[in-house]
Amino acid sequence: MTQILGVALTGTGSCLPSRVVPNDEFAEALNLDTSDEWIRTRTGIRARRFAGLGETSATLGTNAAQNALAAARLDPTEIDLIVCATVTPDLMCPANACLIQTALGCRHIPAFDISAACSGFLYALSVGSQFVRTGAAKQALVIGTEVLTRAMDLTDRNSCILFGDGAGAVVLSATPVLNVGVRVIHLYSDGSRQELIQVPSRVTPNPPPGPAMLQRLDYLRVSGREVFRFAVTRMVELIQQAEIDCRELGLNGPDVLIPHQVNQRIIDSALELTGFPKEKVMVNLDRYGNTSAASVPIALDEALKTGRCKPGDTVLLVAFGGGLTWSSAIVTL
């Protein structure tokens, strides 16, 4: 009989490009009809990071993974599994996870990518947790990494101001203690609304029929108003579900909420509707923008390093994005 193990989170890491792009640069350098005030009041974003020459989602992911391994005090040869969440891989094939595996110097282990947009990290966390919980892996590396700025239309002020590049990673370790680490994960999708957030493929394009063929197919597209309503609704549902989960686990509730760093107005609206205390929410989107699958692990790493959360805390992670997908996880640090 397979022994069910606990899944401890033993290390976190992140990596952000050095190039900082403040809001003013969109008006001054790109001649967009926008301003710092226009962007801040609508999104809460003040700046973001753009990947530079030689930086890719795989290289950022590798650096984040190295930092997570150092925090966990593990050598790359001790890792049994790599799961990488990204919608902006270096190549269509092989997977980013394979590129990271060899860059780290790992053994010949399973390594594969997951595509679930901004929910990708929590999807990857779910997969990695199940490997560890069943004993298929003792140490798993879960990574979220993106370079969405390379898929943006820099003439579209409604979308290009939102995104930034970066990577975050965690190490999951098997433990006989069941009441620590990853406790509960919920994953959802609704493919009937896939058109609201899309990053069309530049490798295998399939142009839609009719007038839509006139659209640019090689850039990210976001239907802002519909996505706003979707994100608020799902974030509210995920917070409410987490409160039920915490009661069933004998917990008082989340000590810290780390949401997908998408838009301050979305986060504020969900907090108002649920009554969740704003002071318990980790937000860093003002400095990094929306980094998609990297968003939650970057914020988690920063929360731990800055003392926003500490060992013993119960953390609620929530995310929502293209697919449409949405997800949550309760983690006891």
Tab-separated table of C-alpha atoms in Angstrom:
chain	number	residue	atom	x	y	z
A	1	MET	CA	0.000	0.000	0.000
A	2	THR	CA	1.297	3.447	-0.926
A	3	GLN	CA	2.043	5.629	2.086
A	4	ILE	CA	0.510	9.093	1.889
A	5	LEU	CA	3.102	11.704	2.784
A	6	GLY	CA	2.994	15.361	3.670
A	7	VAL	CA	4.299	17.889	1.131
A	8	ALA	CA	6.475	20.494	2.827
A	9	LEU	CA	7.488	23.707	1.104
A	10	THR	CA	11.190	23.793	1.962
A	11	GLY	CA	12.549	26.547	-0.278
A	12	THR	CA	11.469	29.464	-2.454
A	13	GLY	CA	13.308	31.581	-4.995
A	14	SER	CA	12.688	34.204	-7.645
A	15	CYS	CA	14.465	36.007	-10.445
A	16	LEU	CA	13.572	39.326	-12.046
A	17	PRO	CA	15.251	41.005	-15.012
A	18	SER	CA	17.347	44.038	-14.166
A	19	ARG	CA	15.624	46.369	-16.645
A	20	VAL	CA	12.966	48.429	-14.873
A	21	VAL	CA	10.316	49.983	-17.113
A	22	PRO	CA	8.371	52.728	-15.292
A	23	ASN	CA	4.985	53.882	-16.529
A	24	ASP	CA	6.377	57.109	-17.980
A	25	GLU	CA	8.441	55.145	-20.494
A	26	PHE	CA	5.303	54.085	-22.386
A	27	ALA	CA	4.434	57.707	-23.095
A	28	GLU	CA	7.953	59.073	-23.526
A	29	ALA	CA	9.723	56.285	-25.428
A	30	LEU	CA	6.822	54.508	-27.132
A	31	ASN	CA	4.654	57.576	-27.811
A	32	LEU	CA	1.526	55.953	-26.405
A	33	ASP	CA	-1.446	58.076	-25.404
A	34	THR	CA	-1.031	57.288	-21.723
A	35	SER	CA	0.645	58.529	-18.544
A	36	ASP	CA	1.889	57.333	-15.192
A	37	GLU	CA	-1.316	58.600	-13.541
A	38	TRP	CA	-3.564	56.894	-16.132
A	39	ILE	CA	-1.859	53.535	-15.597
A	40	ARG	CA	-1.590	53.779	-11.794
A	41	THR	CA	-5.225	54.709	-11.243
A	42	ARG	CA	-6.511	51.890	-13.466
A	43	THR	CA	-4.143	49.087	-12.515
A	44	GLY	CA	-2.047	49.998	-9.470
A	45	ILE	CA	1.111	49.310	-11.499
A	46	ARG	CA	4.007	51.772	-11.319
A	47	ALA	CA	6.729	49.744	-13.031
A	48	ARG	CA	7.548	46.306	-14.374
A	49	ARG	CA	10.615	44.347	-15.532
A	50	PHE	CA	11.496	43.565	-19.151
A	51	ALA	CA	13.774	40.661	-20.027
A	52	GLY	CA	17.017	41.770	-21.650
A	53	LEU	CA	19.383	40.331	-24.222
A	54	GLY	CA	20.174	36.724	-23.390
A	55	GLU	CA	17.343	36.450	-20.853
A	56	THR	CA	14.561	33.980	-21.588
A	57	SER	CA	11.869	32.228	-19.598
A	58	ALA	CA	14.236	29.251	-19.259
A	59	THR	CA	17.189	31.312	-17.996
A	60	LEU	CA	14.984	33.238	-15.553
A	61	GLY	CA	13.447	29.964	-14.410
A	62	THR	CA	16.884	28.437	-13.919
A	63	ASN	CA	18.009	31.331	-11.726
A	64	ALA	CA	14.804	31.215	-9.656
A	65	ALA	CA	15.259	27.455	-9.236
A	66	GLN	CA	18.865	27.896	-8.098
A	67	ASN	CA	17.703	30.365	-5.450
A	68	ALA	CA	14.965	27.979	-4.274
A	69	LEU	CA	17.456	25.104	-4.059
A	70	ALA	CA	19.829	27.266	-2.026
A	71	ALA	CA	17.003	28.166	0.361
A	72	ALA	CA	16.147	24.464	0.721
A	73	ARG	CA	19.845	23.595	1.126
A	74	LEU	CA	19.622	21.023	-1.626
A	75	ASP	CA	21.968	20.130	-4.454
A	76	PRO	CA	20.420	19.900	-7.945
A	77	THR	CA	21.319	16.197	-8.018
A	78	GLU	CA	18.843	15.629	-5.158
A	79	ILE	CA	15.847	16.802	-7.218
A	80	ASP	CA	13.555	14.015	-8.512
A	81	LEU	CA	11.104	16.044	-10.631
A	82	ILE	CA	10.807	19.418	-12.391
A	83	VAL	CA	7.453	20.894	-13.387
A	84	CYS	CA	7.565	24.262	-15.160
A	85	ALA	CA	4.527	26.474	-15.769
A	86	THR	CA	4.811	28.866	-18.701
A	87	VAL	CA	2.987	30.139	-21.789
A	88	THR	CA	6.170	31.742	-23.149
A	89	PRO	CA	8.649	28.851	-23.419
A	90	ASP	CA	11.965	29.245	-25.194
A	91	LEU	CA	10.960	26.602	-27.725
A	92	MET	CA	7.868	24.698	-28.743
A	93	CYS	CA	9.996	21.611	-28.110
A	94	PRO	CA	11.842	20.697	-25.947
A	95	ALA	CA	10.085	21.857	-22.794
A	96	ASN	CA	11.506	24.635	-20.651
A	97	ALA	CA	11.708	22.128	-17.799
A	98	CYS	CA	14.217	20.076	-19.803
A	99	LEU	CA	16.332	23.153	-20.500
A	100	ILE	CA	16.276	23.998	-16.800
A	101	GLN	CA	17.090	20.400	-15.823
A	102	THR	CA	20.327	20.400	-17.782
A	103	ALA	CA	21.236	23.975	-16.826
A	104	LEU	CA	20.941	23.067	-13.146
A	105	GLY	CA	22.944	19.866	-13.550
A	106	CYS	CA	20.191	17.548	-12.364
A	107	ARG	CA	20.113	13.794	-12.873
A	108	HIS	CA	18.034	12.188	-15.647
A	109	ILE	CA	14.678	12.916	-14.021
A	110	PRO	CA	11.132	13.653	-15.245
A	111	ALA	CA	10.874	17.263	-16.454
A	112	PHE	CA	7.900	18.752	-18.285
A	113	ASP	CA	5.941	21.968	-18.820
A	114	ILE	CA	2.361	22.912	-17.974
A	115	SER	CA	0.363	25.599	-19.791
A	116	ALA	CA	-2.414	27.161	-17.721
A	117	ALA	CA	-1.581	30.856	-18.121
A	118	CYS	CA	-1.690	32.858	-14.880
A	119	SER	CA	-2.981	29.796	-12.999
A	120	GLY	CA	-0.061	27.757	-14.286
A	121	PHE	CA	2.032	27.785	-11.125
A	122	LEU	CA	-0.791	26.398	-8.993
A	123	TYR	CA	-1.529	23.744	-11.622
A	124	ALA	CA	2.168	22.803	-11.541
A	125	LEU	CA	2.115	22.873	-7.736
A	126	SER	CA	-0.767	20.409	-7.781
A	127	VAL	CA	1.100	18.006	-10.062
A	128	GLY	CA	4.335	18.259	-8.091
A	129	SER	CA	2.479	17.766	-4.805
A	130	GLN	CA	0.863	14.568	-6.018
A	131	PHE	CA	4.229	13.118	-7.062
A	132	VAL	CA	5.622	13.888	-3.611
A	133	ARG	CA	2.533	12.843	-1.646
A	134	THR	CA	2.481	9.377	-3.231
A	135	GLY	CA	6.229	8.847	-2.873
A	136	ALA	CA	6.961	9.042	-6.600
A	137	ALA	CA	9.364	11.909	-5.856
A	138	LYS	CA	11.055	12.935	-2.619
A	139	GLN	CA	12.100	16.390	-3.812
A	140	ALA	CA	10.245	18.288	-6.541
A	141	LEU	CA	11.040	21.611	-8.150
A	142	VAL	CA	8.024	23.670	-9.271
A	143	ILE	CA	8.652	26.758	-11.392
A	144	GLY	CA	6.555	29.547	-12.888
A	145	THR	CA	8.359	31.660	-15.481
A	146	GLU	CA	7.286	34.081	-18.203
A	147	VAL	CA	8.540	36.654	-20.705
A	148	LEU	CA	5.146	37.930	-21.791
A	149	THR	CA	6.579	41.294	-22.800
A	150	ARG	CA	7.862	39.547	-25.926
A	151	ALA	CA	4.312	38.648	-26.890
A	152	MET	CA	2.886	42.141	-26.405
A	153	ASP	CA	1.686	44.672	-28.947
A	154	LEU	CA	3.534	47.781	-27.768
A	155	THR	CA	1.074	49.990	-29.668
A	156	ASP	CA	-1.880	48.763	-27.584
A	157	ARG	CA	-1.945	50.836	-24.400
A	158	ASN	CA	-4.691	48.695	-22.860
A	159	SER	CA	-2.603	45.521	-22.772
A	160	CYS	CA	1.104	46.363	-23.018
A	161	ILE	CA	1.096	48.339	-19.756
A	162	LEU	CA	-0.051	45.312	-17.746
A	163	PHE	CA	2.692	42.746	-18.111
A	164	GLY	CA	6.216	42.129	-16.902
A	165	ASP	CA	8.775	39.326	-16.974
A	166	GLY	CA	10.105	37.162	-14.171
A	167	ALA	CA	10.266	33.737	-12.570
A	168	GLY	CA	9.533	32.122	-9.225
A	169	ALA	CA	10.183	28.629	-7.896
A	170	VAL	CA	9.545	26.416	-4.884
A	171	VAL	CA	10.973	23.137	-3.626
A	172	LEU	CA	8.501	20.531	-2.373
A	173	SER	CA	9.844	17.862	-0.014
A	174	ALA	CA	8.279	14.685	1.313
A	175	THR	CA	7.622	14.622	5.067
A	176	PRO	CA	5.831	12.193	7.402
A	177	VAL	CA	4.068	15.214	8.948
A	178	LEU	CA	0.698	15.678	7.244
A	179	ASN	CA	-0.386	19.026	8.690
A	180	VAL	CA	2.325	21.137	7.036
A	181	GLY	CA	3.047	22.288	3.515
A	182	VAL	CA	0.509	21.934	0.726
A	183	ARG	CA	-2.851	21.121	2.345
A	184	VAL	CA	-5.570	21.724	-0.250
A	185	ILE	CA	-5.543	22.671	-3.951
A	186	HIS	CA	-8.506	23.503	-6.188
A	187	LEU	CA	-8.195	23.735	-9.994
A	188	TYR	CA	-10.880	24.876	-12.447
A	189	SER	CA	-11.243	25.758	-16.127
A	190	ASP	CA	-13.823	27.065	-18.592
A	191	GLY	CA	-12.661	26.667	-22.172
A	192	SER	CA	-15.921	28.111	-23.527
A	193	ARG	CA	-14.541	31.579	-22.699
A	194	GLN	CA	-11.062	31.034	-24.114
A	195	GLU	CA	-11.270	34.071	-26.396
A	196	LEU	CA	-11.069	36.530	-23.473
A	197	ILE	CA	-7.318	36.014	-22.958
A	198	GLN	CA	-5.158	34.641	-25.762
A	199	VAL	CA	-1.516	34.421	-26.760
A	200	PRO	CA	-1.719	33.081	-30.337
A	201	SER	CA	1.081	30.785	-31.433
A	202	ARG	CA	3.830	32.202	-33.618
A	203	VAL	CA	4.978	28.668	-34.392
A	204	THR	CA	1.815	26.937	-35.611
A	205	PRO	CA	-0.644	29.709	-36.499
A	206	ASN	CA	-4.216	28.820	-37.337
A	207	PRO	CA	-5.875	32.027	-38.592
A	208	PRO	CA	-9.587	32.319	-37.812
A	209	PRO	CA	-11.952	32.634	-40.811
A	210	GLY	CA	-13.615	35.824	-41.974
A	211	PRO	CA	-12.847	39.411	-40.917
A	212	ALA	CA	-10.913	38.211	-37.890
A	213	MET	CA	-8.086	37.304	-40.272
A	214	LEU	CA	-7.297	41.008	-40.375
A	215	GLN	CA	-6.347	40.949	-36.705
A	216	ARG	CA	-2.760	40.639	-35.564
A	217	LEU	CA	-2.345	36.985	-34.612
A	218	ASP	CA	1.100	37.176	-33.092
A	219	TYR	CA	0.313	39.314	-30.035
A	220	LEU	CA	-1.375	38.778	-26.701
A	221	ARG	CA	-5.006	39.869	-26.588
A	222	VAL	CA	-7.057	40.649	-23.483
A	223	SER	CA	-10.758	41.555	-23.261
A	224	GLY	CA	-10.394	43.898	-20.322
A	225	ARG	CA	-13.927	44.395	-19.005
A	226	GLU	CA	-14.953	40.756	-19.298
A	227	VAL	CA	-11.707	39.595	-17.701
A	228	PHE	CA	-12.200	42.047	-14.826
A	229	ARG	CA	-15.645	40.614	-14.026
A	230	PHE	CA	-14.376	37.044	-14.349
A	231	ALA	CA	-11.368	37.670	-12.101
A	232	VAL	CA	-13.349	39.368	-9.327
A	233	THR	CA	-16.040	36.663	-9.348
A	234	ARG	CA	-13.535	33.814	-9.221
A	235	MET	CA	-11.322	35.439	-6.600
A	236	VAL	CA	-14.357	35.888	-4.352
A	237	GLU	CA	-15.323	32.237	-4.825
A	238	LEU	CA	-11.791	31.028	-4.087
A	239	ILE	CA	-11.546	33.072	-0.883
A	240	GLN	CA	-14.934	31.804	0.293
A	241	GLN	CA	-13.976	28.202	-0.502
A	242	ALA	CA	-10.706	28.641	1.409
A	243	GLU	CA	-12.595	29.727	4.511
A	244	ILE	CA	-14.579	26.460	4.355
A	245	ASP	CA	-11.404	24.442	3.760
A	246	CYS	CA	-9.658	26.063	6.714
A	247	ARG	CA	-12.531	25.194	9.053
A	248	GLU	CA	-12.445	21.584	7.870
A	249	LEU	CA	-8.678	21.491	8.497
A	250	GLY	CA	-9.118	22.930	11.988
A	251	LEU	CA	-7.467	26.222	11.031
A	252	ASN	CA	-8.638	29.687	12.007
A	253	GLY	CA	-8.268	30.885	8.439
A	254	PRO	CA	-5.531	32.184	6.165
A	255	ASP	CA	-2.906	34.319	7.870
A	256	VAL	CA	-1.836	35.745	4.519
A	257	LEU	CA	-3.484	35.922	1.106
A	258	ILE	CA	-1.157	35.940	-1.902
A	259	PRO	CA	-3.249	36.585	-5.010
A	260	HIS	CA	-2.207	36.594	-8.627
A	261	GLN	CA	-0.733	40.056	-9.140
A	262	VAL	CA	-3.029	41.201	-11.907
A	263	ASN	CA	-4.740	44.507	-11.103
A	264	GLN	CA	-5.169	46.391	-7.833
A	265	ARG	CA	-8.807	47.187	-8.578
A	266	ILE	CA	-9.587	43.488	-9.060
A	267	ILE	CA	-7.944	42.627	-5.750
A	268	ASP	CA	-9.653	45.512	-3.919
A	269	SER	CA	-13.077	44.591	-5.322
A	270	ALA	CA	-12.722	40.968	-4.211
A	271	LEU	CA	-11.568	42.010	-0.739
A	272	GLU	CA	-14.519	44.359	-0.368
A	273	LEU	CA	-16.996	41.655	-1.382
A	274	THR	CA	-15.526	39.037	0.963
A	275	GLY	CA	-14.480	41.219	3.861
A	276	PHE	CA	-10.993	39.710	3.843
A	277	PRO	CA	-8.605	42.059	5.702
A	278	LYS	CA	-6.506	44.130	3.330
A	279	GLU	CA	-3.572	44.135	5.750
A	280	LYS	CA	-3.268	40.363	5.329
A	281	VAL	CA	-2.779	40.582	1.556
A	282	MET	CA	0.623	40.453	-0.135
A	283	VAL	CA	0.780	42.790	-3.142
A	284	ASN	CA	3.834	43.640	-5.247
A	285	LEU	CA	2.212	44.284	-8.627
A	286	ASP	CA	3.059	47.964	-8.317
A	287	ARG	CA	6.724	47.048	-8.970
A	288	TYR	CA	6.454	44.016	-11.251
A	289	GLY	CA	3.105	44.128	-13.042
A	290	ASN	CA	1.394	40.933	-14.154
A	291	THR	CA	4.021	38.208	-14.608
A	292	SER	CA	1.436	35.487	-15.338
A	293	ALA	CA	2.553	32.054	-14.067
A	294	ALA	CA	5.491	33.671	-12.244
A	295	SER	CA	3.269	36.066	-10.300
A	296	VAL	CA	2.298	33.924	-7.289
A	297	PRO	CA	5.711	32.304	-6.644
A	298	ILE	CA	7.507	35.659	-6.930
A	299	ALA	CA	5.105	37.196	-4.395
A	300	LEU	CA	5.416	34.142	-2.113
A	301	ASP	CA	9.210	34.333	-2.174
A	302	GLU	CA	9.139	38.056	-1.427
A	303	ALA	CA	6.595	37.595	1.370
A	304	LEU	CA	8.858	35.075	3.080
A	305	LYS	CA	12.030	37.101	2.615
A	306	THR	CA	10.467	40.326	3.901
A	307	GLY	CA	8.685	38.746	6.855
A	308	ARG	CA	5.149	39.261	5.519
A	309	CYS	CA	4.663	35.573	6.285
A	310	LYS	CA	6.680	33.211	8.462
A	311	PRO	CA	7.020	29.520	9.322
A	312	GLY	CA	3.782	28.236	10.831
A	313	ASP	CA	1.555	30.654	8.911
A	314	THR	CA	-1.270	29.418	6.724
A	315	VAL	CA	-1.058	31.041	3.306
A	316	LEU	CA	-3.813	31.157	0.705
A	317	LEU	CA	-2.608	31.322	-2.900
A	318	VAL	CA	-5.159	32.230	-5.594
A	319	ALA	CA	-4.786	32.717	-9.335
A	320	PHE	CA	-6.919	33.153	-12.444
A	321	GLY	CA	-6.112	33.636	-16.112
A	322	GLY	CA	-6.326	32.452	-19.682
A	323	GLY	CA	-8.088	29.232	-20.424
A	324	LEU	CA	-10.093	30.443	-18.684
A	325	THR	CA	-8.524	28.923	-15.573
A	326	TRP	CA	-8.662	29.644	-11.874
A	327	SER	CA	-7.134	27.926	-8.872
A	328	SER	CA	-6.212	28.112	-5.197
A	329	ALA	CA	-3.961	26.417	-2.675
A	330	ILE	CA	-3.745	26.430	1.108
A	331	VAL	CA	-0.163	26.032	2.324
A	332	THR	CA	1.053	25.846	5.911
A	333	LEU	CA	4.603	27.121	5.980
